[in-house]
Every structure is written in C-alpha cells, then in structure tokens.
PDB file of C-alpha atoms in Angstrom:
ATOM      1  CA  UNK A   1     121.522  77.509  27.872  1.00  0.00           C
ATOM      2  CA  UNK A   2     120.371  80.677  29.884  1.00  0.00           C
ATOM      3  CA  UNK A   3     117.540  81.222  27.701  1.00  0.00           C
ATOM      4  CA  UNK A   4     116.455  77.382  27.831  1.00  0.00           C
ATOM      5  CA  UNK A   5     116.293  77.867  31.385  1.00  0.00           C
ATOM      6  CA  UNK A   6     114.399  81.117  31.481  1.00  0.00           C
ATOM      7  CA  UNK A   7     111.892  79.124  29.512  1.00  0.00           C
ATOM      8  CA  UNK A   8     111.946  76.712  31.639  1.00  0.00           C
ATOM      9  CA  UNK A   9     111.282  78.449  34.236  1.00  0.00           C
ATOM     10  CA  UNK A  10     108.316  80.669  32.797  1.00  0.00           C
ATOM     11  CA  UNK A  11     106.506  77.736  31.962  1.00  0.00           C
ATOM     12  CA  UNK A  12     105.144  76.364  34.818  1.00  0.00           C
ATOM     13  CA  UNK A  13     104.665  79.969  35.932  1.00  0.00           C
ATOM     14  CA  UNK A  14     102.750  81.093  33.114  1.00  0.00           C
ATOM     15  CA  UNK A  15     100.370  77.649  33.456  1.00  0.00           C
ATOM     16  CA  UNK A  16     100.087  78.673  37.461  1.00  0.00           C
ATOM     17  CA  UNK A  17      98.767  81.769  36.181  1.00  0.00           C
ATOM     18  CA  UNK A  18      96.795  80.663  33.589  1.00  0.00           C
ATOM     19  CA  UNK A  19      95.083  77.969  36.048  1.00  0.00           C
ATOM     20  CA  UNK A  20      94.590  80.309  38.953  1.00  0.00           C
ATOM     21  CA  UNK A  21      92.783  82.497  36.840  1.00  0.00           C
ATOM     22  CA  UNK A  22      90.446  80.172  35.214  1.00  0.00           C
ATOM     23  CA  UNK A  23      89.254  78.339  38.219  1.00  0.00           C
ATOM     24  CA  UNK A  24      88.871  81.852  39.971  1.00  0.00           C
ATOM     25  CA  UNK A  25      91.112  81.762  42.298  1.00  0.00           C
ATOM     26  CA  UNK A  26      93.230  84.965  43.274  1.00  0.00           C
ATOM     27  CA  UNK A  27      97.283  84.665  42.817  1.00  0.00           C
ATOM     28  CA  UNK A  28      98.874  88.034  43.177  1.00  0.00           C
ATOM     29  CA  UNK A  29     101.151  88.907  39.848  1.00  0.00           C
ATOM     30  CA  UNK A  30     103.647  90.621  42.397  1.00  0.00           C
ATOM     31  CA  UNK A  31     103.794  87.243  43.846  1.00  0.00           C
ATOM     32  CA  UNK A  32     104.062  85.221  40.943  1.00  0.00           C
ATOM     33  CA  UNK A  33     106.603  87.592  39.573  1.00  0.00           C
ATOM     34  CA  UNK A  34     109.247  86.756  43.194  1.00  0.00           C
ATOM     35  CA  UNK A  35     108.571  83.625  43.148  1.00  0.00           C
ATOM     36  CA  UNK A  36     109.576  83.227  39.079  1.00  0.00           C
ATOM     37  CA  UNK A  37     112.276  85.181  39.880  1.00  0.00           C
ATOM     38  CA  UNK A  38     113.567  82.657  42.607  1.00  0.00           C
ATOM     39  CA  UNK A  39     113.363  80.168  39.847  1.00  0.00           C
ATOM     40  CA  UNK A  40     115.182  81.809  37.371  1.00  0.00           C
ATOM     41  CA  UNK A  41     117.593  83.623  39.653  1.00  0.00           C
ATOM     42  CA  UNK A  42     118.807  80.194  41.579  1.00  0.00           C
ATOM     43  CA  UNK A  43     118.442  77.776  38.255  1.00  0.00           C
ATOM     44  CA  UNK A  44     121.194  80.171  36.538  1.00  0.00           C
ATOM     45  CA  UNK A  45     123.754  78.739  39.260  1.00  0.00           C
ATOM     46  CA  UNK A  46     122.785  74.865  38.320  1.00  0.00           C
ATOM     47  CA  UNK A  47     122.868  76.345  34.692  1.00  0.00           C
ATOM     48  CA  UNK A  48     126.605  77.383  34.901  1.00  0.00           C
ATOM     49  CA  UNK A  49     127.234  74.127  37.235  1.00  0.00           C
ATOM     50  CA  UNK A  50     126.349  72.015  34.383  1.00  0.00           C
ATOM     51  CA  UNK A  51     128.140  74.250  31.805  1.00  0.00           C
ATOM     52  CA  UNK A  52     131.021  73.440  33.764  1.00  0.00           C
ATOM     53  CA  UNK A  53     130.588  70.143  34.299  1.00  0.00           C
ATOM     54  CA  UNK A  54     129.560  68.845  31.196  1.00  0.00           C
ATOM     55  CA  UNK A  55     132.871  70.827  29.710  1.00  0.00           C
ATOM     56  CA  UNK A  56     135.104  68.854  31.816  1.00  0.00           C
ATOM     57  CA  UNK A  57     133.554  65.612  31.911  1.00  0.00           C
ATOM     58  CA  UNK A  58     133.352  63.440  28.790  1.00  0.00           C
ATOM     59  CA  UNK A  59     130.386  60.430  28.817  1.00  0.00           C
ATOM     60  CA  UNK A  60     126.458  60.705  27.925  1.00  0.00           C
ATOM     61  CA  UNK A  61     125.615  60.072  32.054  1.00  0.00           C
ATOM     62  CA  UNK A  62     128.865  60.881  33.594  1.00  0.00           C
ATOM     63  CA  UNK A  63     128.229  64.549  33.524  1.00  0.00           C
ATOM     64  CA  UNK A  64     124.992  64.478  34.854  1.00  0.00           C
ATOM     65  CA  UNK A  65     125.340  62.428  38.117  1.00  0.00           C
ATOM     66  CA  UNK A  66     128.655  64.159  38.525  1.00  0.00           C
ATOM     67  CA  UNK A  67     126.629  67.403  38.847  1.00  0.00           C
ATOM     68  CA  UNK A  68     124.136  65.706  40.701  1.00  0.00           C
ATOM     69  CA  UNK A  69     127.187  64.534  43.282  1.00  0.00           C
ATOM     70  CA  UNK A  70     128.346  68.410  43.499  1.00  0.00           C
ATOM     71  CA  UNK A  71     124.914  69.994  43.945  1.00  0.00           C
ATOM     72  CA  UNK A  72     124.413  67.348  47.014  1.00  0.00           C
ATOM     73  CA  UNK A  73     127.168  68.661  48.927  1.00  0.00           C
ATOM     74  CA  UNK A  74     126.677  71.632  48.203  1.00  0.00           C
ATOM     75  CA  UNK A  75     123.338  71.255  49.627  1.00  0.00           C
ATOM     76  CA  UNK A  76     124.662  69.652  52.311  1.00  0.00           C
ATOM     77  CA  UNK A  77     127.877  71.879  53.043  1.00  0.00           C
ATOM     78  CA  UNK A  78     125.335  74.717  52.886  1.00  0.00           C
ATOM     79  CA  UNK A  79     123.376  73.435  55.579  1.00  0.00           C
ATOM     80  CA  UNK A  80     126.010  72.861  57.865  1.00  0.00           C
ATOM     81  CA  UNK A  81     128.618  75.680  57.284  1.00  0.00           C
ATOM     82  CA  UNK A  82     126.771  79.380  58.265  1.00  0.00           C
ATOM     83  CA  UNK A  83     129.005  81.675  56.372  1.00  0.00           C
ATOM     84  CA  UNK A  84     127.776  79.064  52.837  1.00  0.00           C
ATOM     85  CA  UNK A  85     123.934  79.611  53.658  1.00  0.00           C
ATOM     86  CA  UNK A  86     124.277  82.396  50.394  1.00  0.00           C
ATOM     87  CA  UNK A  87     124.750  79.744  48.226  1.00  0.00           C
ATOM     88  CA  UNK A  88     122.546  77.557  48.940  1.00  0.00           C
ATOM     89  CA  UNK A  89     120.993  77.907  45.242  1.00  0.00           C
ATOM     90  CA  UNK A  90     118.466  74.684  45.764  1.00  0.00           C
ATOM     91  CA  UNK A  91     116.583  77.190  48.965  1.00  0.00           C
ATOM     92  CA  UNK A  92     116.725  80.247  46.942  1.00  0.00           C
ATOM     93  CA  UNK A  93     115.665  78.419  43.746  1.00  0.00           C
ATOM     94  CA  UNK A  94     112.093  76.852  46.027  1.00  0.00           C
ATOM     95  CA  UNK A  95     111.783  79.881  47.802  1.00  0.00           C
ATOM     96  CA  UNK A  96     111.924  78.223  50.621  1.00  0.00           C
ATOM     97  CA  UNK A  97     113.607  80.930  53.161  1.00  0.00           C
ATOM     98  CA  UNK A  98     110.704  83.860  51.750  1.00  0.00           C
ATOM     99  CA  UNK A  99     107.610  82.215  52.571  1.00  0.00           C
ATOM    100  CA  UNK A 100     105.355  81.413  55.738  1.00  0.00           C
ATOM    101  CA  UNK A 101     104.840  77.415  55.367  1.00  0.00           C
ATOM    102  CA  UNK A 102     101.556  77.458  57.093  1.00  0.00           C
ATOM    103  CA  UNK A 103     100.247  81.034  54.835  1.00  0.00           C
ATOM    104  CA  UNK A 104     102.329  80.340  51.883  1.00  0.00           C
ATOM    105  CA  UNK A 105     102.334  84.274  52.092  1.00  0.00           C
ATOM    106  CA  UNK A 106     106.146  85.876  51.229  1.00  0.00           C
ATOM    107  CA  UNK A 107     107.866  86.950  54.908  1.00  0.00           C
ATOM    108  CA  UNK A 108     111.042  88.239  53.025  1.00  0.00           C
ATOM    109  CA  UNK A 109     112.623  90.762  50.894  1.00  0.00           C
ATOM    110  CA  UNK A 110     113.546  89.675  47.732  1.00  0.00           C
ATOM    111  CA  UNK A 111     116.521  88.427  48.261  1.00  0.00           C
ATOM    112  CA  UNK A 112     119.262  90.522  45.645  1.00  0.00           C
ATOM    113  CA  UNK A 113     122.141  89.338  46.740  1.00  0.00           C
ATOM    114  CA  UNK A 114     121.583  85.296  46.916  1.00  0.00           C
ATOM    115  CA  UNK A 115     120.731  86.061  43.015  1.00  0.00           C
ATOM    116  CA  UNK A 116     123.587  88.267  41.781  1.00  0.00           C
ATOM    117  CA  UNK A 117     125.692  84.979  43.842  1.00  0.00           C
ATOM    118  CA  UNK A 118     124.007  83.091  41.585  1.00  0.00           C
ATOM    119  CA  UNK A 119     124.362  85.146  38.272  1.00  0.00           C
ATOM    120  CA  UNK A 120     127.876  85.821  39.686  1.00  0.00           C
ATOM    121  CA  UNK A 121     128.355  81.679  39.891  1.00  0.00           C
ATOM    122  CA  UNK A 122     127.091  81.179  36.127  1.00  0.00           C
ATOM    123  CA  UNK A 123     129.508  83.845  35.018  1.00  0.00           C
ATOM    124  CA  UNK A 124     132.201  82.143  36.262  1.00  0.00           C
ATOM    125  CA  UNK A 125     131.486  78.393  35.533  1.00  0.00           C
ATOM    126  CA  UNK A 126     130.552  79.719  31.696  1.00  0.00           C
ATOM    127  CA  UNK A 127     133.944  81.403  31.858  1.00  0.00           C
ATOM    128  CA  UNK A 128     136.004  78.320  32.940  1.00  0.00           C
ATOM    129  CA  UNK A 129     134.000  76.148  30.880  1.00  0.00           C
ATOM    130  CA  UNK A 130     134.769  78.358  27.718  1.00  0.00           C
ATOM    131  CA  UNK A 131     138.352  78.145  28.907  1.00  0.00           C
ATOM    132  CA  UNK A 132     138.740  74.309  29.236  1.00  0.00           C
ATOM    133  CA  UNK A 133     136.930  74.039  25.502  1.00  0.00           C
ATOM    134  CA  UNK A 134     139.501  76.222  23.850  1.00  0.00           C
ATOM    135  CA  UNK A 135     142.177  74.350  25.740  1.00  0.00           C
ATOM    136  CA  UNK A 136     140.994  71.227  24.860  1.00  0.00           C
ATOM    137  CA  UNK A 137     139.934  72.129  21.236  1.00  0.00           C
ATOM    138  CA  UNK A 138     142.225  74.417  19.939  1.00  0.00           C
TER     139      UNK A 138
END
C-alpha cells in the first residue's frame, strides 16, 4: 500500500514537472520536491486509515465511506479543537498552511513533525490492522 501511494503521489508531480518545463515556464525542483513531500508525507496517514478500516470492516463500499465518515471529523475536529491542528493530515497533505494564497510562494518550514504524526499514524493503524487479521484469521 505505501508504495502504491508513493506512486501515486509522484505522478502528478512528475507530469507538473514535465509540463512546466515544456511550455517554459520556471517551477523550482526545491519546490516541487516540499510540496511532493506534503503529498506523500500526509497521504501515508489516509494510507494507514484505510489499512485499518478496511481490516475491520467487511463489505465492497462499507469500508470506504466508513473512512470517508472518519476523515470528515477528523477534518472537522481538527478545525475546531487547537491542540488537534497536528493532525490535520487533509492541510498538510494540500499544503495548505506553507504557502502564500495570493504568491503561491512557500511561507513555511517544512513542516517535520506534522509528517513523522503522520508516518507515526500509519505505523500504528498497519499495526492494529495486522493485529485484528491474525485475530480474525488465525
């Protein structure tokens, strides 16, 4: 699953890249690089969300809008509660906290910790989820 959605992720960015260059426009590779890295670095949380998920849910389309449900409020509860704003994986994911909207220019460190919350997230959920197949299947 992780490497699916490191692929994912490098795809558009590598076709960004690719199109910026050919129609001669200039697109910084430091700034491609963050903003890939926001991709990959807030996707590995929705990764191990739907690990989990799809381990304890049974049904073709229960799983997904389940996870759908969760990532809402989270969304929502991260929005509203101050000391959740770190795991707000759906911001970190867009970039949305590390860029000027008017400049599109990056205003913000990278941000290291919001990602090793995510990686930290996927770890777990992949852990749980390997823990609920063994108890189900063995």
């Amino acid at each position: 699953y992780i490497s699916e959605s490191i692929a994912l992720a490098l795809a558009p960015w590598i076709a960004l890249v690719l199109i910026t260059h050919f129609t001669g426009q200039q697109w910084s590779f430091r700034e491609a690089l963050f903003f890939d890295s926001l991709l990959i670095g807030g996707g590995l949380a929705f990764v191990g969300l739907t690990t989990l998920v799809s381990s304890l849910v049974e049904g073709e389309y229960t799983a997904p809008v389940v996870t759908f449900g969760i990532i809402l409020v989270m969304q929502v509860a991260s929005n509203s509660v101050s000391w959740l704003k770190p795991l707000d994986f759906w911001r970190l994911e867009g970039g949305f906290n590390y860029i000027d909207p008017n400049t599109w220019l990056i205003v913000n460190p990278f941000p290291w910790i919001s990602v090793l919350l995510s990686v930290l997230f996927l770890v777990l959920t992949v852990a749980i989820s390997i823990k609920a197949i063994e108890r189900r299947e063995f």
